[in-house]
Short mmCIF file of C-alpha atoms in Angstrom, two decimals:
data_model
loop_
_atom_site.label_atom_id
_atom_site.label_comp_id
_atom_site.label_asym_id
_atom_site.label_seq_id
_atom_site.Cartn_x
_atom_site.Cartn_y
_atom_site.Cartn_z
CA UNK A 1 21.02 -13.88 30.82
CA UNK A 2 17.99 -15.34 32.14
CA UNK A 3 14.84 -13.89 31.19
CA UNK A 4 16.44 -11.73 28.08
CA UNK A 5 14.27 -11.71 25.17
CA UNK A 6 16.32 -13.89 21.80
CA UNK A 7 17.67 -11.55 19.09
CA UNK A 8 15.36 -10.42 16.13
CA UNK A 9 15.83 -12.02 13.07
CA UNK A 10 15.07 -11.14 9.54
CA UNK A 11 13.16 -14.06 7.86
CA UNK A 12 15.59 -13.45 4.71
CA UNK A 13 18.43 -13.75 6.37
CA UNK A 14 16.90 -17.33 7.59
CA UNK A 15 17.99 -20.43 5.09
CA UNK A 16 14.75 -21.39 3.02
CA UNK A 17 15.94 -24.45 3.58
CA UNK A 18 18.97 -26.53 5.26
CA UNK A 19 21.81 -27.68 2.68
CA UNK A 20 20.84 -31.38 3.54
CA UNK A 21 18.37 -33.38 4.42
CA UNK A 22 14.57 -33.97 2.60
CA UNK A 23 13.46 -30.99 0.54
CA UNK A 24 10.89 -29.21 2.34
CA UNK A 25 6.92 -29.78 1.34
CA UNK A 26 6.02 -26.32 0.78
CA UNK A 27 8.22 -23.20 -0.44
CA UNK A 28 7.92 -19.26 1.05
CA UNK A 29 6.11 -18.58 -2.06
CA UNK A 30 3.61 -21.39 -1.55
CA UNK A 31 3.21 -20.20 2.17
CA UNK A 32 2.65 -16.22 0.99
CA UNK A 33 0.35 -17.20 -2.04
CA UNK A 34 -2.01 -19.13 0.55
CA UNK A 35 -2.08 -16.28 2.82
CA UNK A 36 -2.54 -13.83 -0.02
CA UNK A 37 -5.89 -16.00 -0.96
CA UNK A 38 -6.93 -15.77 2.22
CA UNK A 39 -6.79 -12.28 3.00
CA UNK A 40 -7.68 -10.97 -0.74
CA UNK A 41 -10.88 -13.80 0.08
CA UNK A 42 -12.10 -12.41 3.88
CA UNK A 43 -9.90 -9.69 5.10
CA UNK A 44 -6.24 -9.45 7.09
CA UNK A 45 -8.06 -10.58 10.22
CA UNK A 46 -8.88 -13.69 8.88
CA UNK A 47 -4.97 -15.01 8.11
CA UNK A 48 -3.78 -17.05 11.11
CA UNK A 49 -1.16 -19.49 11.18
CA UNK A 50 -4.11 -22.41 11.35
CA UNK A 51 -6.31 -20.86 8.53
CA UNK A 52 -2.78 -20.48 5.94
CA UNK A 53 -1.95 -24.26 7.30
CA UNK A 54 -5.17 -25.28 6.79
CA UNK A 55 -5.09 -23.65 2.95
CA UNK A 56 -1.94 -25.72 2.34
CA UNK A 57 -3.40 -28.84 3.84
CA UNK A 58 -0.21 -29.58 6.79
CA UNK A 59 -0.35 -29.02 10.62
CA UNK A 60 -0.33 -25.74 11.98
CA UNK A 61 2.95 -26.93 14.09
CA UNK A 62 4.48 -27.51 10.83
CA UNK A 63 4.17 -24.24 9.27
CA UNK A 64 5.97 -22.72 12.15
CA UNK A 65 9.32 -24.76 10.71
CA UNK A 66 8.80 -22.60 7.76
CA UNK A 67 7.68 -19.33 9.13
CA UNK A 68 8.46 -18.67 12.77
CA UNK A 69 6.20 -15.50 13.43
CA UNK A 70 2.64 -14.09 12.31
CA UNK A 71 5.19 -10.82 11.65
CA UNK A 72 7.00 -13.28 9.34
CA UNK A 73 4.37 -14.54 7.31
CA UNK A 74 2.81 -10.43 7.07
CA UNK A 75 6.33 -9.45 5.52
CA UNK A 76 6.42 -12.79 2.63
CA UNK A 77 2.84 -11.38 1.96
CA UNK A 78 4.03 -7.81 1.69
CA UNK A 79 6.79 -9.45 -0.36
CA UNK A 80 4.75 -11.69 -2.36
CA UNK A 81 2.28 -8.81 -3.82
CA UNK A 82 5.28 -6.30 -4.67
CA UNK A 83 6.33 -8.48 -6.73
CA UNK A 84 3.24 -7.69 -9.22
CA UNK A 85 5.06 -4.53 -10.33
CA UNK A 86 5.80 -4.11 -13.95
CA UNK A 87 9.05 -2.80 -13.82
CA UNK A 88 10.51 -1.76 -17.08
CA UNK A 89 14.23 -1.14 -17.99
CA UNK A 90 13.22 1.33 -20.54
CA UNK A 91 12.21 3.62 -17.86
CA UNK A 92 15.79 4.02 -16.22
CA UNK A 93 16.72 6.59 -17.02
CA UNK A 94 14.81 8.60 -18.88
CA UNK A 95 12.27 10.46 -18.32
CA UNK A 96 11.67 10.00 -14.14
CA UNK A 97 8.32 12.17 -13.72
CA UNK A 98 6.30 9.92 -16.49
CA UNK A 99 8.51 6.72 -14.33
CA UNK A 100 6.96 7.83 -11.07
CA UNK A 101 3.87 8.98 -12.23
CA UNK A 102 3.47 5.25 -13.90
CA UNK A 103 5.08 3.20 -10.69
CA UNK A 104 2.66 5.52 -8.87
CA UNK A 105 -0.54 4.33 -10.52
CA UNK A 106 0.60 0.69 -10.30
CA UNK A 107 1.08 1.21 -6.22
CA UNK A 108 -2.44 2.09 -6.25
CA UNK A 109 -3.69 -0.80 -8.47
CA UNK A 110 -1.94 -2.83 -5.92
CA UNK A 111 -3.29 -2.02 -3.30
CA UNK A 112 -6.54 -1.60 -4.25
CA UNK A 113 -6.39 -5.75 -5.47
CA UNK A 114 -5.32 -6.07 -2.38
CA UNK A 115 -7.15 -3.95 0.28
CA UNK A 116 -5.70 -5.59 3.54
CA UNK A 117 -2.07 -3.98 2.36
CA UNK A 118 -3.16 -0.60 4.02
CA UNK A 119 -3.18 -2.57 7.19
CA UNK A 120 0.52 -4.18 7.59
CA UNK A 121 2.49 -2.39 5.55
CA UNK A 122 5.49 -0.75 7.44
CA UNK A 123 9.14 0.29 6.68
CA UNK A 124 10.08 -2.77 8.00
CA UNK A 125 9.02 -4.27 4.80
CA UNK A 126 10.87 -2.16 2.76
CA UNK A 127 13.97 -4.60 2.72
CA UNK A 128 12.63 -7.49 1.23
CA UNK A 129 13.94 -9.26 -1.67
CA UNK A 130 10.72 -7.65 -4.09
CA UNK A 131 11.10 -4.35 -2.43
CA UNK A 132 14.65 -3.83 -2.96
CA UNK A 133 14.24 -4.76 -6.12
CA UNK A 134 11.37 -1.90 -6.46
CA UNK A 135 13.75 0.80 -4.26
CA UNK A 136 16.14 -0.17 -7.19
CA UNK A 137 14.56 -0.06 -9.64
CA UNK A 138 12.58 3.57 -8.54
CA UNK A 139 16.00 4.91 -7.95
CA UNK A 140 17.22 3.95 -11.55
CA UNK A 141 14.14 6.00 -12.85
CA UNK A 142 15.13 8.97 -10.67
CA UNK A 143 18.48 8.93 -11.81
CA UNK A 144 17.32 11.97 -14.78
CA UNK A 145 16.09 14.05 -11.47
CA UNK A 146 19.03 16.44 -10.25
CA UNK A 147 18.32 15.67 -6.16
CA UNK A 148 20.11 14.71 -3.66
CA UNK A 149 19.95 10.62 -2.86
CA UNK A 150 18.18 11.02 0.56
CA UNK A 151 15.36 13.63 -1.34
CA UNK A 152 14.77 11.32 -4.01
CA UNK A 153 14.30 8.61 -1.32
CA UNK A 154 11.49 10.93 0.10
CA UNK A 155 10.04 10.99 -3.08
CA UNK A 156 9.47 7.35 -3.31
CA UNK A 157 8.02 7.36 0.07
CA UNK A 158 5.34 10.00 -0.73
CA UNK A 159 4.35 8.68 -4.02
CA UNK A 160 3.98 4.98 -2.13
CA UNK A 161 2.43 7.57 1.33
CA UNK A 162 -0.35 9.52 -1.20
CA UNK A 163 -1.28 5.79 -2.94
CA UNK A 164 -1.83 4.48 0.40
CA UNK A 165 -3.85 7.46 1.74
CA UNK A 166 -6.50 7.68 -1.72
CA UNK A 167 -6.96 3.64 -0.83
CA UNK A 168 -7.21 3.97 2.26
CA UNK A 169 -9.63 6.69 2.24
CA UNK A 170 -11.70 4.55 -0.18
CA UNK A 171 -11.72 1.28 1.76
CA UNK A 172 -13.02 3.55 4.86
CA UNK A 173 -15.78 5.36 2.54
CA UNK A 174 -16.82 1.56 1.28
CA UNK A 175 -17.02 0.28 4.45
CA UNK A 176 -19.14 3.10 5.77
CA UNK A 177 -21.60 3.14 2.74
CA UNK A 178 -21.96 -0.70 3.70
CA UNK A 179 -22.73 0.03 7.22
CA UNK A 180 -25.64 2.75 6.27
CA UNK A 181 -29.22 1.42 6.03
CA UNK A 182 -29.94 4.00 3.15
CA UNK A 183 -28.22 4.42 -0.49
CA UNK A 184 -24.61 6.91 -0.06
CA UNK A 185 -27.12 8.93 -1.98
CA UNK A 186 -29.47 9.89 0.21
CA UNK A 187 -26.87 10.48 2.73
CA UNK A 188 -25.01 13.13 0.64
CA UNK A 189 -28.06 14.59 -0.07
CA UNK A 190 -29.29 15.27 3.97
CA UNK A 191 -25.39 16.49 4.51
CA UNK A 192 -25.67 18.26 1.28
CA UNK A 193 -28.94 20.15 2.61
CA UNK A 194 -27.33 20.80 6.07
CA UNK A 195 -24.02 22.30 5.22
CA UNK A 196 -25.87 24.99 2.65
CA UNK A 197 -28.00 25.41 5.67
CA UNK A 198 -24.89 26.44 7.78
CA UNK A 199 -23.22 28.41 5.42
CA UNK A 200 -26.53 30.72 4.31
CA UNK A 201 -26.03 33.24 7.68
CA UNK A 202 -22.18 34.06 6.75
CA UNK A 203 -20.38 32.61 9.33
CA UNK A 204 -17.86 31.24 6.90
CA UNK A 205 -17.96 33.27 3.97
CA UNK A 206 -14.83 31.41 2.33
CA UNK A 207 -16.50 27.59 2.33
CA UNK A 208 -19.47 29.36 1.29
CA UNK A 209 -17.38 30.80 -2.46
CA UNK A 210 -16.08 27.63 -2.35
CA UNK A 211 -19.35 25.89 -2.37
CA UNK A 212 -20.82 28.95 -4.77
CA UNK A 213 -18.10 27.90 -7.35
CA UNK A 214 -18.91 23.82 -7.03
CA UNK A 215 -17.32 21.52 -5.16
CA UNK A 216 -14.19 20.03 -7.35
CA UNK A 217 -14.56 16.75 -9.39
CA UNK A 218 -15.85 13.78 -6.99
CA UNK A 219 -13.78 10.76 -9.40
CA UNK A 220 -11.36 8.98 -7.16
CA UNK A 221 -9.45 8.40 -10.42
CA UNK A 222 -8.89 12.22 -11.00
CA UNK A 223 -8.46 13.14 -7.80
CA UNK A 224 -5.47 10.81 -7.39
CA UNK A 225 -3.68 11.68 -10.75
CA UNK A 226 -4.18 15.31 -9.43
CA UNK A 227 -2.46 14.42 -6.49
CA UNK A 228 -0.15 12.51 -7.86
CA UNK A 229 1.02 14.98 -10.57
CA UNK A 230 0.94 18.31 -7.77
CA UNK A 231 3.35 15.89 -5.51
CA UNK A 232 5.90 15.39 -8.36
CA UNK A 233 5.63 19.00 -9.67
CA UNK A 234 7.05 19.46 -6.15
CA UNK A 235 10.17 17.73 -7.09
CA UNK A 236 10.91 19.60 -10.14
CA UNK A 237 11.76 22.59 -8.01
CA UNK A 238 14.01 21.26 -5.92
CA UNK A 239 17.66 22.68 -6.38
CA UNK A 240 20.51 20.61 -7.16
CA UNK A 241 22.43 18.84 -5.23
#
C-alpha cells in the first residue's frame, strides 16, 4: 500500500554479512567500539552516523550498509558494553542474593564507565545477543530463590532500575556542581543554613527529628549497597510459587 511505513526489523535478525561476495571492511563490533569511544570521549550527543564513520575512516553512506538506523547503532552500543560483565558459572546456582548483589554492583560500574548508558537504554535492548546472555545467566543465579519466573524477572529489572537511578542521580549532581560558579561546598552550606532556618518555628516537627538525629551517611557507595541489599531483602519474603 502506498504510503505504508516498511516493517521493523531487528538488526540481529539482519545477516552481518551476505554468504558471498567480498568480506565486508568493518565488523558490528568495530562499528559499536567506535561509537563507544566516541560517546565515553564527548557525550551520547556527540555519536552521529558521520562522527562513528569518520572514527573508522569510510564514508558516512557506507556505514549505513552496515547499520541502517541511528536506533541500530544505539542497540550494538548497548550490546557492545554488556558484554563487560563478569559472569561466573560458579554463581548458578548457589547462593542468588550474594549473585545479585555482585551482578548488581557490576551494573553500576558499567554504567558509571559509561555515563551516556542512562540515556538510551530501553527494554528494547534487552534482546540482544550480550543481554540474553546476561537475562540467562541472572536467571541461572536465581534459580536457589523459590519465586515464581515472572517475579524473579522483576527482580532483575529493579536491581538493573535502582543501578540506573544512583547513576543517574550522580551524573545530574556532577553536572550541576559543574554549572555552579562556587565550590558544592558553599552551596550545601547556604541550603544547609536555610532549611535549619525553616524548620526552627515547628512547622514540620518530623524533618526537624530527622535533622536533630543527622542526616544519614552522604557516600554514594553506601547508599547504593543499602539500597541494593533493602531491594533484595524484599525478595526473600516472597512466598513460593
Amino acid at each position: 500500500m502506498a504510503g505504508r511505513a516498511a516493517e521493523p526489523e531487528v538488526i540481529w535478525a539482519r545477516p552481518e554479512r551476505a554468504g558471498r561476495g567480498p568480506r565486508p571492511a568493518y565488523s558490528r563490533a568495530d562499528i559499536a567500539a567506535a561509537a563507544v569511544r566516541i560517546a565515553d570521549a564527548d557525550g551520547i550527543d556527540a555519536v552521529s552516523m558521520r562522527r562513528v564513520a569518520g572514527e573508522l575512516g569510510c564514508g558516512t553512506m557506507s556505514l549505513y550498509n552496515y547499520v541502517p538506523r541511528k536506533e541500530d547503532l544505539y542497540e550494538l552500543m548497548v550490546d557492545a558494553v554488556s558484554g563487560e560483565y563478569e559472569l561466573s558459572e560458579a554463581a548458578v546456582g548457589g547462593d542468588w542474593y550474594a549473585g545479585m548483589l555482585g551482578l548488581g554492583r557490576q551494573t553500576r560500574d558499567i554504567l558509571r564507565r559509561h555515563p551516556w548508558l542512562t540515556r538510551v537504554m530501553s527494554t528494547g535492548h534487552a534482546f540482544s545477543p550480550n543481554a540474553l546472555r546476561y537475562l540467562e545467566h541472572c536467571l541461572g543465579v536465581l534459580d536457589g530463590l523459590a519465586a515464581p519466573q515472572g517475579t524473579k524477572m522483576e527482580l532483575i529489572a529493579m536491581v538493573n532500575g535502582t543501578a540506573m537511578t544512583a547513576v543517574a542521580h550522580e551524573i545530574a549532581m556532577a553536572e550541576r556542581a559543574r554549572g555552579l560558579p562556587w565550590s558544592e561546598e558553599q552551596e550545601q552550606r547556604v541550603r544547609s543554613a536555610y532549611l535549619h532556618g525553616q524548620l526552627a518555628d515547628g512547622a514540620y516537627p518530623r524533618l526537624a527529628r530527622v535533622m536533630a538525629e543527622g542526616p544519614a551517611p552522604g557516600d554514594p557507595d553506601e547508599s547504593y549497597e543499602r539500597a541494593l541489599r533493602r531491594l533484595l531483602d524484599s525478595f526473600r519474603r516472597e512466598p513460593a510459587p
